[in-house]
């Protein structure tokens, strides 16, 4: 599946856990950050194509009281060091029961990232491993690419408009879209 053939793309937002780094549930320890194979190369490809890059990540570890926001920020700084750099980080520290506007699949973080990057949300693509990631993209007016993992539900794969087998393939789809639409 491909992205919309006539939409300009200026920015790429990534989910953090199981997209850029191996998921360690509720991780707020920078020493436990391990990039997904090829993550740094994928981000470099996006930058080389002229895309702004960012991360949008649900981190309910804060709301659950298992870590502080400073610990999450330190963990994100380690991801930035190993995989980035990223132009913007948007973090939702809430739990699902908090009913906030930022927690994916709601559009808040995608809209915030668009504002901070100075890019219309329709010119963004969000890459993630679960339905909430592509749902947030859709809710914000952006495009989404699902990169399934072992925890991705079959229904999420079926519902996704664009699915890629790997992070590298997902970035390749986005880069191809940039080249196809660029004047």
PDB file of C-alpha atoms in Angstrom:
ATOM      1  CA  UNK A   1       0.000   0.000   0.000  1.00  0.00           C
ATOM      2  CA  UNK A   2       1.166   3.520  -0.700  1.00  0.00           C
ATOM      3  CA  UNK A   3       0.616   6.988   0.650  1.00  0.00           C
ATOM      4  CA  UNK A   4      -1.782   9.408  -1.052  1.00  0.00           C
ATOM      5  CA  UNK A   5      -0.089  10.054  -4.405  1.00  0.00           C
ATOM      6  CA  UNK A   6      -0.748  13.781  -4.608  1.00  0.00           C
ATOM      7  CA  UNK A   7      -0.068  14.936  -1.037  1.00  0.00           C
ATOM      8  CA  UNK A   8       3.072  16.887  -0.258  1.00  0.00           C
ATOM      9  CA  UNK A   9       5.083  15.577   2.695  1.00  0.00           C
ATOM     10  CA  UNK A  10       7.354  17.888   4.681  1.00  0.00           C
ATOM     11  CA  UNK A  11       7.674  16.089   8.002  1.00  0.00           C
ATOM     12  CA  UNK A  12       7.874  12.624   9.490  1.00  0.00           C
ATOM     13  CA  UNK A  13       6.857  11.784  13.054  1.00  0.00           C
ATOM     14  CA  UNK A  14       7.804   8.511  14.699  1.00  0.00           C
ATOM     15  CA  UNK A  15       6.345   6.626  17.624  1.00  0.00           C
ATOM     16  CA  UNK A  16       9.088   5.779  20.141  1.00  0.00           C
ATOM     17  CA  UNK A  17       8.558   2.305  21.617  1.00  0.00           C
ATOM     18  CA  UNK A  18       8.681  -0.646  19.207  1.00  0.00           C
ATOM     19  CA  UNK A  19       9.155   1.806  16.329  1.00  0.00           C
ATOM     20  CA  UNK A  20      12.485   3.538  17.045  1.00  0.00           C
ATOM     21  CA  UNK A  21      13.598   1.550  20.084  1.00  0.00           C
ATOM     22  CA  UNK A  22      12.943  -1.929  21.401  1.00  0.00           C
ATOM     23  CA  UNK A  23      10.001  -1.709  23.761  1.00  0.00           C
ATOM     24  CA  UNK A  24      10.806  -2.091  27.432  1.00  0.00           C
ATOM     25  CA  UNK A  25       7.438  -1.640  29.175  1.00  0.00           C
ATOM     26  CA  UNK A  26       7.286   1.630  31.112  1.00  0.00           C
ATOM     27  CA  UNK A  27      10.936   2.344  30.432  1.00  0.00           C
ATOM     28  CA  UNK A  28      12.287   5.513  32.009  1.00  0.00           C
ATOM     29  CA  UNK A  29      15.907   4.344  32.234  1.00  0.00           C
ATOM     30  CA  UNK A  30      18.245   5.738  29.558  1.00  0.00           C
ATOM     31  CA  UNK A  31      20.575   2.753  30.024  1.00  0.00           C
ATOM     32  CA  UNK A  32      17.850   0.383  28.797  1.00  0.00           C
ATOM     33  CA  UNK A  33      17.375   2.148  25.450  1.00  0.00           C
ATOM     34  CA  UNK A  34      18.245  -0.110  22.504  1.00  0.00           C
ATOM     35  CA  UNK A  35      17.457   1.116  18.994  1.00  0.00           C
ATOM     36  CA  UNK A  36      15.440  -1.038  16.625  1.00  0.00           C
ATOM     37  CA  UNK A  37      17.831  -2.331  13.953  1.00  0.00           C
ATOM     38  CA  UNK A  38      18.126   0.261  11.197  1.00  0.00           C
ATOM     39  CA  UNK A  39      16.413   3.049  13.147  1.00  0.00           C
ATOM     40  CA  UNK A  40      19.300   5.515  12.915  1.00  0.00           C
ATOM     41  CA  UNK A  41      19.676   4.881   9.181  1.00  0.00           C
ATOM     42  CA  UNK A  42      15.938   5.383   8.639  1.00  0.00           C
ATOM     43  CA  UNK A  43      15.981   8.731  10.441  1.00  0.00           C
ATOM     44  CA  UNK A  44      19.074   9.773   8.468  1.00  0.00           C
ATOM     45  CA  UNK A  45      17.260   8.882   5.211  1.00  0.00           C
ATOM     46  CA  UNK A  46      14.323  11.054   6.211  1.00  0.00           C
ATOM     47  CA  UNK A  47      16.610  13.986   7.036  1.00  0.00           C
ATOM     48  CA  UNK A  48      18.545  13.530   3.781  1.00  0.00           C
ATOM     49  CA  UNK A  49      15.233  13.815   1.910  1.00  0.00           C
ATOM     50  CA  UNK A  50      14.713  17.231   3.520  1.00  0.00           C
ATOM     51  CA  UNK A  51      12.065  16.140   6.001  1.00  0.00           C
ATOM     52  CA  UNK A  52      11.628  17.557   9.470  1.00  0.00           C
ATOM     53  CA  UNK A  53      11.618  14.658  11.946  1.00  0.00           C
ATOM     54  CA  UNK A  54      10.028  14.272  15.341  1.00  0.00           C
ATOM     55  CA  UNK A  55       8.707  11.837  17.907  1.00  0.00           C
ATOM     56  CA  UNK A  56       5.187  11.549  19.338  1.00  0.00           C
ATOM     57  CA  UNK A  57       5.018   9.140  22.256  1.00  0.00           C
ATOM     58  CA  UNK A  58       2.521   8.063  24.902  1.00  0.00           C
ATOM     59  CA  UNK A  59       4.351   7.703  28.227  1.00  0.00           C
ATOM     60  CA  UNK A  60       1.760   6.725  30.826  1.00  0.00           C
ATOM     61  CA  UNK A  61       4.627   5.694  33.112  1.00  0.00           C
ATOM     62  CA  UNK A  62       4.409   9.253  34.501  1.00  0.00           C
ATOM     63  CA  UNK A  63       0.667   9.113  35.245  1.00  0.00           C
ATOM     64  CA  UNK A  64       1.083   5.683  36.817  1.00  0.00           C
ATOM     65  CA  UNK A  65       3.691   7.130  39.204  1.00  0.00           C
ATOM     66  CA  UNK A  66       6.377   4.697  38.032  1.00  0.00           C
ATOM     67  CA  UNK A  67       8.690   7.467  36.798  1.00  0.00           C
ATOM     68  CA  UNK A  68       9.015  11.224  36.765  1.00  0.00           C
ATOM     69  CA  UNK A  69       8.760  13.403  33.684  1.00  0.00           C
ATOM     70  CA  UNK A  70      12.481  14.167  34.137  1.00  0.00           C
ATOM     71  CA  UNK A  71      13.264  10.434  33.903  1.00  0.00           C
ATOM     72  CA  UNK A  72      11.181  10.115  30.723  1.00  0.00           C
ATOM     73  CA  UNK A  73      12.913  13.183  29.292  1.00  0.00           C
ATOM     74  CA  UNK A  74      16.327  11.653  30.079  1.00  0.00           C
ATOM     75  CA  UNK A  75      15.273   8.442  28.341  1.00  0.00           C
ATOM     76  CA  UNK A  76      14.087  10.430  25.328  1.00  0.00           C
ATOM     77  CA  UNK A  77      17.409  12.297  25.286  1.00  0.00           C
ATOM     78  CA  UNK A  78      19.161   8.930  25.023  1.00  0.00           C
ATOM     79  CA  UNK A  79      16.920   7.948  22.097  1.00  0.00           C
ATOM     80  CA  UNK A  80      17.748  11.303  20.507  1.00  0.00           C
ATOM     81  CA  UNK A  81      21.452  10.598  20.995  1.00  0.00           C
ATOM     82  CA  UNK A  82      21.328   7.063  19.581  1.00  0.00           C
ATOM     83  CA  UNK A  83      18.797   7.493  16.784  1.00  0.00           C
ATOM     84  CA  UNK A  84      18.256  11.229  16.178  1.00  0.00           C
ATOM     85  CA  UNK A  85      18.612  14.076  16.407  1.00  0.00           C
ATOM     86  CA  UNK A  86      14.938  14.961  16.216  1.00  0.00           C
ATOM     87  CA  UNK A  87      13.520  18.404  15.583  1.00  0.00           C
ATOM     88  CA  UNK A  88      10.665  17.977  18.040  1.00  0.00           C
ATOM     89  CA  UNK A  89       9.574  15.660  20.847  1.00  0.00           C
ATOM     90  CA  UNK A  90       5.937  15.534  21.958  1.00  0.00           C
ATOM     91  CA  UNK A  91       5.170  13.403  25.004  1.00  0.00           C
ATOM     92  CA  UNK A  92       1.810  12.503  26.509  1.00  0.00           C
ATOM     93  CA  UNK A  93       2.383  11.767  30.216  1.00  0.00           C
ATOM     94  CA  UNK A  94      -1.248  10.777  30.802  1.00  0.00           C
ATOM     95  CA  UNK A  95      -2.952   7.433  31.270  1.00  0.00           C
ATOM     96  CA  UNK A  96      -5.875   6.268  29.132  1.00  0.00           C
ATOM     97  CA  UNK A  97      -8.372   7.124  31.886  1.00  0.00           C
ATOM     98  CA  UNK A  98      -7.196  10.766  31.996  1.00  0.00           C
ATOM     99  CA  UNK A  99      -9.222  11.626  28.864  1.00  0.00           C
ATOM    100  CA  UNK A 100      -6.627  14.100  27.582  1.00  0.00           C
ATOM    101  CA  UNK A 101      -6.410  15.510  24.059  1.00  0.00           C
ATOM    102  CA  UNK A 102      -2.810  14.400  23.528  1.00  0.00           C
ATOM    103  CA  UNK A 103      -2.822  10.649  24.129  1.00  0.00           C
ATOM    104  CA  UNK A 104      -2.779   8.713  20.856  1.00  0.00           C
ATOM    105  CA  UNK A 105      -5.096   7.914  19.079  1.00  0.00           C
ATOM    106  CA  UNK A 106      -6.209  11.484  19.772  1.00  0.00           C
ATOM    107  CA  UNK A 107      -4.565  14.111  17.557  1.00  0.00           C
ATOM    108  CA  UNK A 108      -3.061  16.443  20.185  1.00  0.00           C
ATOM    109  CA  UNK A 109       0.610  15.474  19.899  1.00  0.00           C
ATOM    110  CA  UNK A 110       0.522  15.363  16.099  1.00  0.00           C
ATOM    111  CA  UNK A 111      -1.082  18.809  15.999  1.00  0.00           C
ATOM    112  CA  UNK A 112       1.449  20.148  18.535  1.00  0.00           C
ATOM    113  CA  UNK A 113       4.343  18.737  16.508  1.00  0.00           C
ATOM    114  CA  UNK A 114       2.939  20.324  13.334  1.00  0.00           C
ATOM    115  CA  UNK A 115       2.676  23.700  15.075  1.00  0.00           C
ATOM    116  CA  UNK A 116       6.187  23.470  16.523  1.00  0.00           C
ATOM    117  CA  UNK A 117       7.618  22.472  13.133  1.00  0.00           C
ATOM    118  CA  UNK A 118       5.623  25.114  11.238  1.00  0.00           C
ATOM    119  CA  UNK A 119       4.133  22.423   9.008  1.00  0.00           C
ATOM    120  CA  UNK A 120       0.487  21.869   8.150  1.00  0.00           C
ATOM    121  CA  UNK A 121      -0.666  18.554   9.683  1.00  0.00           C
ATOM    122  CA  UNK A 122      -1.711  17.359   6.211  1.00  0.00           C
ATOM    123  CA  UNK A 123       1.991  17.483   5.244  1.00  0.00           C
ATOM    124  CA  UNK A 124       3.018  15.073   8.006  1.00  0.00           C
ATOM    125  CA  UNK A 125       3.310  11.302   8.085  1.00  0.00           C
ATOM    126  CA  UNK A 126       3.251   9.386  11.375  1.00  0.00           C
ATOM    127  CA  UNK A 127       4.996   6.007  11.542  1.00  0.00           C
ATOM    128  CA  UNK A 128       4.138   3.638  14.374  1.00  0.00           C
ATOM    129  CA  UNK A 129       3.523   0.053  15.373  1.00  0.00           C
ATOM    130  CA  UNK A 130      -0.075   0.097  16.627  1.00  0.00           C
ATOM    131  CA  UNK A 131      -3.451   1.384  15.559  1.00  0.00           C
ATOM    132  CA  UNK A 132      -3.312   4.313  17.987  1.00  0.00           C
ATOM    133  CA  UNK A 133      -0.352   5.725  16.036  1.00  0.00           C
ATOM    134  CA  UNK A 134      -2.099   5.733  12.668  1.00  0.00           C
ATOM    135  CA  UNK A 135      -5.333   6.765  14.380  1.00  0.00           C
ATOM    136  CA  UNK A 136      -3.660   9.891  15.764  1.00  0.00           C
ATOM    137  CA  UNK A 137      -2.315  10.671  12.298  1.00  0.00           C
ATOM    138  CA  UNK A 138      -5.760  10.348  10.751  1.00  0.00           C
ATOM    139  CA  UNK A 139      -7.445  12.383  13.495  1.00  0.00           C
ATOM    140  CA  UNK A 140      -4.947  15.209  12.914  1.00  0.00           C
ATOM    141  CA  UNK A 141      -5.334  15.152   9.123  1.00  0.00           C
ATOM    142  CA  UNK A 142      -1.911  13.560   8.599  1.00  0.00           C
ATOM    143  CA  UNK A 143      -1.074  10.278   6.906  1.00  0.00           C
ATOM    144  CA  UNK A 144      -0.058   7.180   8.836  1.00  0.00           C
ATOM    145  CA  UNK A 145       2.134   4.185   8.141  1.00  0.00           C
ATOM    146  CA  UNK A 146       1.821   1.102  10.315  1.00  0.00           C
ATOM    147  CA  UNK A 147       4.893  -1.063  10.874  1.00  0.00           C
ATOM    148  CA  UNK A 148       3.461  -4.131  12.612  1.00  0.00           C
ATOM    149  CA  UNK A 149       5.276  -5.939  15.411  1.00  0.00           C
ATOM    150  CA  UNK A 150       4.362  -8.995  17.442  1.00  0.00           C
ATOM    151  CA  UNK A 151       2.028  -6.895  19.593  1.00  0.00           C
ATOM    152  CA  UNK A 152       0.176  -5.268  16.684  1.00  0.00           C
ATOM    153  CA  UNK A 153      -3.342  -6.662  16.505  1.00  0.00           C
ATOM    154  CA  UNK A 154      -4.521  -8.201  13.219  1.00  0.00           C
ATOM    155  CA  UNK A 155      -7.476  -5.789  13.200  1.00  0.00           C
ATOM    156  CA  UNK A 156      -5.049  -2.854  13.398  1.00  0.00           C
ATOM    157  CA  UNK A 157      -3.189  -4.134  10.346  1.00  0.00           C
ATOM    158  CA  UNK A 158      -6.462  -4.609   8.446  1.00  0.00           C
ATOM    159  CA  UNK A 159      -7.650  -1.109   9.357  1.00  0.00           C
ATOM    160  CA  UNK A 160      -4.413   0.681   8.448  1.00  0.00           C
ATOM    161  CA  UNK A 161      -4.372   2.434   5.106  1.00  0.00           C
ATOM    162  CA  UNK A 162      -0.645   1.993   4.613  1.00  0.00           C
ATOM    163  CA  UNK A 163       1.410  -0.871   6.056  1.00  0.00           C
ATOM    164  CA  UNK A 164       5.170  -1.405   5.760  1.00  0.00           C
ATOM    165  CA  UNK A 165       7.093  -4.511   6.801  1.00  0.00           C
ATOM    166  CA  UNK A 166       9.983  -2.561   8.328  1.00  0.00           C
ATOM    167  CA  UNK A 167      10.862   0.917   9.533  1.00  0.00           C
ATOM    168  CA  UNK A 168      13.205   1.272   6.559  1.00  0.00           C
ATOM    169  CA  UNK A 169      10.385   0.368   4.157  1.00  0.00           C
ATOM    170  CA  UNK A 170       8.081   2.900   5.852  1.00  0.00           C
ATOM    171  CA  UNK A 171      10.640   5.680   5.474  1.00  0.00           C
ATOM    172  CA  UNK A 172      11.208   4.579   1.880  1.00  0.00           C
ATOM    173  CA  UNK A 173       7.504   5.073   1.145  1.00  0.00           C
ATOM    174  CA  UNK A 174       7.647   8.572   2.624  1.00  0.00           C
ATOM    175  CA  UNK A 175      10.840   9.511   0.772  1.00  0.00           C
ATOM    176  CA  UNK A 176       9.315   8.245  -2.499  1.00  0.00           C
ATOM    177  CA  UNK A 177       6.273  10.447  -1.834  1.00  0.00           C
ATOM    178  CA  UNK A 178       8.510  13.475  -1.242  1.00  0.00           C
ATOM    179  CA  UNK A 179      10.265  12.891  -4.562  1.00  0.00           C
ATOM    180  CA  UNK A 180       7.006  12.250  -6.440  1.00  0.00           C
ATOM    181  CA  UNK A 181       5.336  15.479  -5.323  1.00  0.00           C
ATOM    182  CA  UNK A 182       8.353  17.810  -5.137  1.00  0.00           C
ATOM    183  CA  UNK A 183       8.349  20.351  -8.012  1.00  0.00           C
TER     184      UNK A 183
END
